[in-house]
Short mmCIF file of C-alpha atoms in Angstrom, two decimals:
data_model
loop_
_atom_site.label_atom_id
_atom_site.label_comp_id
_atom_site.label_asym_id
_atom_site.label_seq_id
_atom_site.Cartn_x
_atom_site.Cartn_y
_atom_site.Cartn_z
CA MET A 85 -4.91 -5.46 -14.77
CA LEU A 86 -4.83 -2.20 -12.60
CA LEU A 87 -3.73 -2.94 -9.05
CA ILE A 88 -5.08 -0.26 -6.68
CA LEU A 89 -3.14 0.10 -3.09
CA THR A 90 -5.26 2.00 -0.80
CA ASP A 91 -7.70 1.75 2.32
CA LYS A 92 -11.38 1.36 2.80
CA HIS A 93 -12.04 4.89 3.60
CA ASP A 94 -10.56 6.33 0.35
CA LEU A 95 -13.51 7.83 -1.23
CA SER A 96 -11.30 8.98 -4.34
CA THR A 97 -10.83 5.40 -5.05
CA ASP A 98 -14.52 4.52 -4.97
CA TYR A 99 -14.99 7.21 -7.33
CA VAL A 100 -12.30 6.07 -9.89
CA ILE A 101 -13.59 2.56 -9.59
CA LEU A 102 -16.81 3.91 -10.77
CA ARG A 103 -15.16 5.00 -14.21
CA LEU A 104 -13.03 1.84 -14.44
CA LEU A 105 -16.42 -0.08 -14.13
CA GLU A 106 -18.08 2.27 -17.14
CA ARG A 107 -14.96 1.88 -19.06
CA GLY A 108 -14.70 -2.19 -18.42
CA ILE A 109 -11.04 -2.14 -17.26
CA PRO A 110 -10.38 -4.89 -14.79
CA TYR A 111 -8.81 -3.77 -11.39
CA PHE A 112 -8.01 -5.15 -7.99
CA ARG A 113 -8.54 -3.00 -4.94
CA LEU A 114 -6.12 -3.92 -2.17
CA ASN A 115 -6.82 -2.45 1.31
CA SER A 116 -4.60 -2.11 3.83
CA GLU A 117 -7.11 -3.40 6.35
CA ASP A 118 -7.45 -6.63 4.22
CA LEU A 119 -3.81 -7.73 4.70
CA GLY A 120 -3.71 -9.09 8.24
CA SER A 121 -6.85 -11.43 7.23
CA ALA A 122 -5.55 -12.53 3.53
CA ALA A 123 -4.24 -15.63 2.42
CA TYR A 124 -0.86 -15.96 0.86
CA ASP A 125 0.86 -18.41 -1.38
CA ILE A 126 4.22 -17.37 -2.13
CA ARG A 127 6.86 -19.38 -4.03
CA ARG A 128 10.39 -19.07 -5.19
CA GLY A 129 12.71 -21.24 -6.68
CA PRO A 130 14.45 -22.07 -10.10
CA SER A 131 13.53 -19.76 -12.85
CA ASN A 132 10.10 -19.58 -14.03
CA THR A 133 8.87 -21.24 -10.94
CA SER A 134 7.81 -18.27 -8.59
CA ARG A 135 4.74 -17.05 -8.23
CA SER A 136 2.94 -14.77 -5.82
CA TRP A 137 -0.71 -15.28 -5.27
CA MET A 138 -2.96 -13.48 -2.66
CA TYR A 139 -6.48 -14.58 -1.35
CA VAL A 140 -8.71 -11.69 0.05
CA GLY A 141 -11.98 -13.10 0.96
CA ASP A 142 -13.33 -14.59 -2.22
CA ARG A 143 -10.97 -12.41 -4.20
CA PHE A 144 -7.88 -13.94 -5.97
CA LEU A 145 -4.86 -11.69 -7.11
CA ASP A 146 -1.93 -13.09 -9.11
CA THR A 147 0.72 -10.17 -9.07
CA ALA A 148 1.85 -11.62 -12.37
CA ASN A 149 -1.18 -10.67 -14.06
CA VAL A 150 -0.78 -6.69 -12.91
CA THR A 151 0.38 -4.41 -15.66
CA ALA A 152 -0.07 -0.95 -13.57
CA VAL A 153 0.13 -0.09 -10.02
CA TRP A 154 -1.95 3.11 -8.58
CA TYR A 155 -0.40 3.95 -5.24
CA ARG A 156 -3.13 6.02 -3.90
CA ARG A 157 -2.40 5.39 -0.15
CA ARG A 158 0.54 3.73 1.97
CA ILE A 159 0.06 0.15 2.64
CA THR A 160 0.08 -0.28 6.54
CA PRO A 161 -1.11 -3.96 7.25
CA PRO A 162 -2.88 -4.42 10.64
CA VAL A 163 -1.89 -7.33 12.83
CA PRO A 164 -4.65 -9.60 13.93
CA LEU A 165 -5.95 -9.09 17.64
CA SER A 166 -5.09 -12.68 18.14
CA VAL A 167 -1.46 -12.00 17.89
CA ARG A 168 0.11 -11.41 21.65
CA GLN A 169 1.02 -8.12 22.50
CA SER A 170 4.65 -8.96 22.95
CA GLN A 171 4.82 -10.50 19.31
CA ARG A 172 2.86 -7.69 17.40
CA GLN A 173 5.75 -5.59 16.10
CA PHE A 174 7.49 -8.79 14.84
CA ALA A 175 4.38 -9.72 13.22
CA PHE A 176 3.74 -6.31 11.75
CA GLY A 177 7.36 -6.39 10.36
CA GLU A 178 7.03 -9.84 8.78
CA LEU A 179 3.78 -8.90 7.10
CA ARG A 180 4.86 -5.55 5.86
CA ASP A 181 8.06 -6.87 4.29
CA LEU A 182 6.04 -9.63 2.62
CA ILE A 183 3.58 -7.20 1.07
CA ASP A 184 6.88 -5.06 0.19
CA GLY A 185 8.36 -8.02 -1.47
CA ILE A 186 5.36 -9.15 -3.64
CA LEU A 187 4.50 -5.90 -4.93
CA PRO A 188 5.31 -5.57 -8.86
CA PRO A 189 8.79 -4.02 -9.55
CA PRO A 190 9.28 -0.55 -10.76
CA SER A 191 9.53 -1.96 -14.09
CA VAL A 192 5.70 -2.23 -14.27
CA LYS A 193 3.66 1.29 -14.83
CA TRP A 194 3.31 2.94 -11.41
CA LEU A 195 1.48 6.03 -10.32
CA ASP A 196 3.71 6.43 -8.22
CA TYR A 197 6.40 4.23 -7.05
CA PRO A 198 6.35 4.02 -3.12
CA THR A 199 10.22 5.16 -2.63
CA CYS A 200 9.72 8.14 -5.04
CA VAL A 201 6.46 9.17 -3.11
CA TRP A 202 8.34 8.99 0.22
CA ARG A 203 11.19 11.16 -1.04
CA ALA A 204 8.76 13.79 -2.47
CA GLU A 205 6.61 14.08 0.62
CA ARG A 206 9.70 16.04 2.41
CA LYS A 207 8.80 19.57 2.19
CA VAL A 208 12.14 20.73 2.85
CA SER A 209 13.22 19.04 -0.44
CA GLN A 210 10.37 20.34 -2.22
CA LEU A 211 11.27 23.75 -1.48
CA GLU A 212 14.97 23.39 -2.65
CA VAL A 213 13.88 21.25 -5.95
CA ALA A 214 11.07 23.87 -6.72
CA ALA A 215 13.61 26.68 -6.52
CA ASP A 216 16.05 24.84 -8.58
CA CYS A 217 13.14 24.26 -11.30
CA GLY A 218 12.59 27.96 -11.66
CA LEU A 219 9.37 28.29 -9.33
CA ARG A 220 9.14 31.22 -6.93
CA VAL A 221 9.45 30.13 -3.49
CA PRO A 222 8.89 32.18 -0.42
CA HIS A 223 11.66 33.07 1.99
CA THR A 224 11.79 30.23 4.41
CA LEU A 225 13.77 29.41 7.58
CA ILE A 226 13.72 26.23 9.69
CA SER A 227 15.52 26.58 13.22
CA THR A 228 15.17 25.91 16.99
CA HIS A 229 16.94 29.25 17.75
CA THR A 230 14.67 31.85 19.05
CA THR A 231 17.17 34.48 18.22
CA LEU A 232 17.11 33.62 14.63
CA LEU A 233 13.34 33.04 14.54
CA ARG A 234 12.88 36.61 15.81
CA GLU A 235 15.45 38.04 13.06
CA PHE A 236 13.49 36.30 10.55
CA SER A 237 10.32 37.53 11.77
CA LYS A 238 11.50 41.21 11.92
CA ALA A 239 12.74 40.98 8.38
CA HIS A 240 9.43 40.26 6.84
CA ALA A 241 6.11 42.27 7.21
CA ALA A 242 4.54 39.07 8.70
CA VAL A 243 5.45 35.57 8.87
CA VAL A 244 3.64 32.38 8.76
CA CYS A 245 4.29 29.01 11.05
CA LYS A 246 3.39 25.69 9.32
CA PRO A 247 4.18 22.15 9.99
CA ILE A 248 7.31 20.67 8.63
CA TYR A 249 5.39 17.17 7.96
CA HIS A 250 1.60 16.77 7.73
CA GLY A 251 0.52 18.56 11.09
CA LEU A 252 -1.33 15.56 12.48
CA HIS A 253 -1.05 14.94 16.10
CA THR A 254 -2.96 13.10 18.83
CA ASP A 255 -2.86 13.54 22.72
CA GLY A 256 -4.12 10.11 23.27
CA THR A 257 -7.83 10.48 22.95
CA GLU A 258 -8.43 13.08 20.14
CA ALA A 259 -6.49 13.88 17.03
CA HIS A 260 -5.63 17.56 16.04
CA VAL A 261 -4.16 19.26 12.94
CA ALA A 262 -1.65 21.98 12.92
CA PHE A 263 -2.71 24.54 10.03
CA ALA A 264 -0.64 27.41 8.80
CA ARG A 265 -1.19 30.40 10.64
CA ILE A 266 0.52 33.99 11.04
CA VAL A 267 2.43 34.04 14.31
CA SER A 268 3.57 37.09 16.60
CA GLU A 269 6.95 37.71 18.30
CA SER A 270 5.49 36.62 21.64
CA ASP A 271 4.73 33.36 19.97
CA LEU A 272 8.08 32.87 18.45
CA GLU A 273 9.25 33.32 22.13
CA TYR A 274 7.12 30.93 23.38
CA MET A 275 7.82 28.28 20.75
CA GLY A 276 11.52 28.86 20.56
CA SER A 277 11.78 28.48 24.34
CA SER A 278 9.45 25.56 24.92
CA SER A 279 9.58 23.28 21.99
CA THR A 280 12.40 20.77 21.14
CA CYS A 281 11.17 20.51 17.47
CA PRO A 282 12.60 22.67 14.67
CA ILE A 283 10.13 25.50 13.52
CA LEU A 284 9.46 26.30 10.06
CA LEU A 285 8.76 29.99 9.48
CA GLN A 286 8.01 31.44 5.96
CA GLU A 287 7.26 35.04 4.75
CA PHE A 288 3.66 35.74 4.38
CA ILE A 289 2.38 36.46 0.98
CA ASP A 290 -0.40 38.73 0.80
CA LYS A 291 -2.59 36.72 -1.46
CA GLN A 292 -5.58 37.32 -3.55
CA CYS A 293 -6.34 33.33 -3.61
CA ASP A 294 -4.63 30.15 -3.89
CA MET A 295 -4.18 27.98 -6.67
CA ARG A 296 -4.36 24.09 -6.78
CA LEU A 297 -2.73 22.58 -9.91
CA THR A 298 -3.15 19.06 -10.30
CA VAL A 299 -0.49 17.49 -12.63
CA VAL A 300 -1.58 13.95 -14.23
CA GLY A 301 1.50 13.32 -16.79
CA ASP A 302 0.92 15.47 -19.60
CA ARG A 303 -2.14 17.04 -18.15
CA CYS A 304 -2.54 19.84 -15.98
CA PHE A 305 -6.01 21.28 -14.03
CA GLY A 306 -5.34 24.80 -12.48
CA VAL A 307 -8.09 25.84 -9.93
CA HIS A 308 -8.02 29.09 -8.23
CA ILE A 309 -9.47 28.54 -4.33
CA THR A 310 -10.66 31.78 -2.74
CA ALA A 311 -11.34 31.70 1.16
CA PRO A 312 -12.79 34.38 3.38
CA PRO A 313 -10.66 37.67 3.99
CA GLY A 314 -8.07 36.73 6.65
CA ILE A 315 -7.85 33.05 6.19
CA VAL A 316 -4.49 31.93 6.00
CA ASP A 317 -4.93 28.34 5.17
CA TRP A 318 -8.02 27.17 3.08
CA ARG A 319 -7.75 23.76 4.55
CA VAL A 320 -9.52 25.06 8.01
CA PRO A 321 -12.69 22.80 8.23
CA ASP A 322 -16.10 24.59 7.55
CA LEU A 323 -15.03 27.38 5.37
CA GLU A 324 -17.01 28.68 2.54
CA LEU A 325 -14.69 28.32 -0.55
CA SER A 326 -14.99 29.40 -3.85
CA TYR A 327 -13.38 27.52 -7.15
CA GLN A 328 -12.82 28.60 -10.49
CA GLN A 329 -10.73 26.89 -13.20
CA VAL A 330 -7.95 28.65 -14.75
CA PRO A 331 -5.82 28.28 -17.52
CA VAL A 332 -2.15 27.81 -16.79
CA SER A 333 0.77 28.69 -19.28
CA GLN A 334 2.76 25.96 -20.93
CA ALA A 335 6.01 27.32 -19.51
CA PHE A 336 4.68 27.17 -16.05
CA GLN A 337 3.45 23.70 -16.51
CA ASP A 338 6.75 22.53 -17.61
CA LYS A 339 8.25 23.69 -14.46
CA CYS A 340 6.25 21.63 -12.39
CA ARG A 341 6.50 18.60 -14.33
CA GLN A 342 10.11 19.23 -13.94
CA VAL A 343 9.60 19.27 -10.22
CA LEU A 344 7.88 15.90 -10.61
CA ARG A 345 10.63 14.33 -12.98
CA ALA A 346 13.19 15.54 -10.12
CA PHE A 347 11.47 13.03 -7.86
CA GLY A 348 10.66 10.46 -10.18
CA LEU A 349 6.81 10.98 -10.19
CA ARG A 350 3.98 11.63 -12.91
CA TYR A 351 1.44 12.70 -10.63
CA GLY A 352 1.47 15.72 -8.07
CA ALA A 353 -1.07 18.23 -6.33
CA PHE A 354 0.73 21.48 -6.36
CA ASP A 355 -0.18 24.50 -4.13
CA PHE A 356 0.57 27.77 -4.64
CA ALA A 357 -0.20 31.25 -3.15
CA VAL A 358 -1.15 34.09 -5.81
CA SER A 359 -0.21 37.41 -4.83
CA ARG A 360 -2.04 40.56 -4.90
CA ALA A 361 0.17 41.24 -8.16
CA GLY A 362 -0.79 37.85 -9.57
CA ASP A 363 2.52 36.17 -8.94
CA LEU A 364 2.64 32.15 -8.29
CA PHE A 365 4.70 31.39 -5.06
CA PHE A 366 5.15 27.61 -4.54
CA LEU A 367 4.01 26.26 -1.29
CA GLU A 368 4.21 22.46 -1.56
CA VAL A 369 3.40 19.58 -3.72
CA ASN A 370 1.54 16.33 -2.41
CA PRO A 371 2.77 13.38 -4.31
CA VAL A 372 -0.75 11.53 -3.20
CA GLY A 373 -2.96 14.83 -3.01
CA GLU A 374 -6.57 14.59 -3.16
CA TRP A 375 -8.32 15.71 -6.08
CA ALA A 376 -11.90 14.32 -6.43
CA TRP A 377 -13.75 17.14 -4.75
CA LEU A 378 -12.68 19.43 -7.33
CA GLU A 379 -13.77 17.21 -10.15
CA LYS A 380 -17.06 17.15 -8.70
CA LYS A 381 -17.47 21.01 -7.97
CA LEU A 382 -16.12 22.01 -11.54
CA GLY A 383 -16.41 18.98 -13.76
CA LEU A 384 -13.19 18.32 -14.43
CA SER A 385 -11.50 15.13 -15.83
CA ILE A 386 -9.08 14.26 -13.33
CA ARG A 387 -9.80 10.57 -12.90
CA ASP A 388 -9.89 9.86 -16.53
CA ALA A 389 -6.70 11.27 -16.98
CA ILE A 390 -5.51 9.14 -13.93
CA ILE A 391 -6.94 5.99 -15.53
CA ASP A 392 -5.48 7.09 -18.97
CA GLU A 393 -2.10 7.60 -17.57
CA LEU A 394 -2.00 4.04 -16.03
CA CYS A 395 -4.03 2.04 -18.66
CA THR A 396 -3.39 3.55 -21.82
CA THR A 397 -0.45 2.56 -23.84
CA LYS A 398 1.14 5.88 -25.62
CA PRO A 399 2.83 5.70 -28.89
#
């Protein structure tokens, strides 16, 4: 049985489940939101007496029956509102460690194991590993020193500032996302003097488009994404984007798989800037990156590749 770890708002999982039903593959979807109200029967003792059972509403999970795990989104168990505020942190820790303790071990097929995903999400590590694997990486500086930031900016025709992590922040009432953008010298003066956070600068690649390369085991899906002129980050909401599936050389695919192997992964959504000369510059790889919208637009077979990677026994 395939165990899917996600949350209730994950539309990509909905999309995959439709195919699982069509193919008659048994699965159990475990949402973070269900963990606080689930019932547990966990027993440990002499050999062959252990069991890990979970009851989620009228559904029953015996982890001994799990043959593969799709780690779509991080499991964050909610604490029931009935728990007093002073005890909520304790209750959260107890519940989180319980879930971590009963999940199948790495010996079961995972796409991908949580500790590998966590390590691979670090952009600083990604850039080093990508360069070591032969991918072209833009010149990058991370610093809190205004002088270094200014010198780096002057050394390049233009520089881009981007978040080191995910760029999401809240002010208590609203959520905001920091997208990659070109910054001026005056911007750097302000950021360097007022910020307590390290600042990531990268040389701006004058690009014709971006490429999203979705790697699932031995299969790769390359798509050119073209944004309107002057747009640095195609992820900005409400843009009119065009998409084109493109072939990717075997040698380039192998380099990307080498990056994934370095992190212990078999799935990754790579983002590259395609320069005016056609060169590919590595920007980042998301170990749990989205893909469903590309399949819907271009008729790709990414969800079948994911299912095959998890549920097909290879010779």
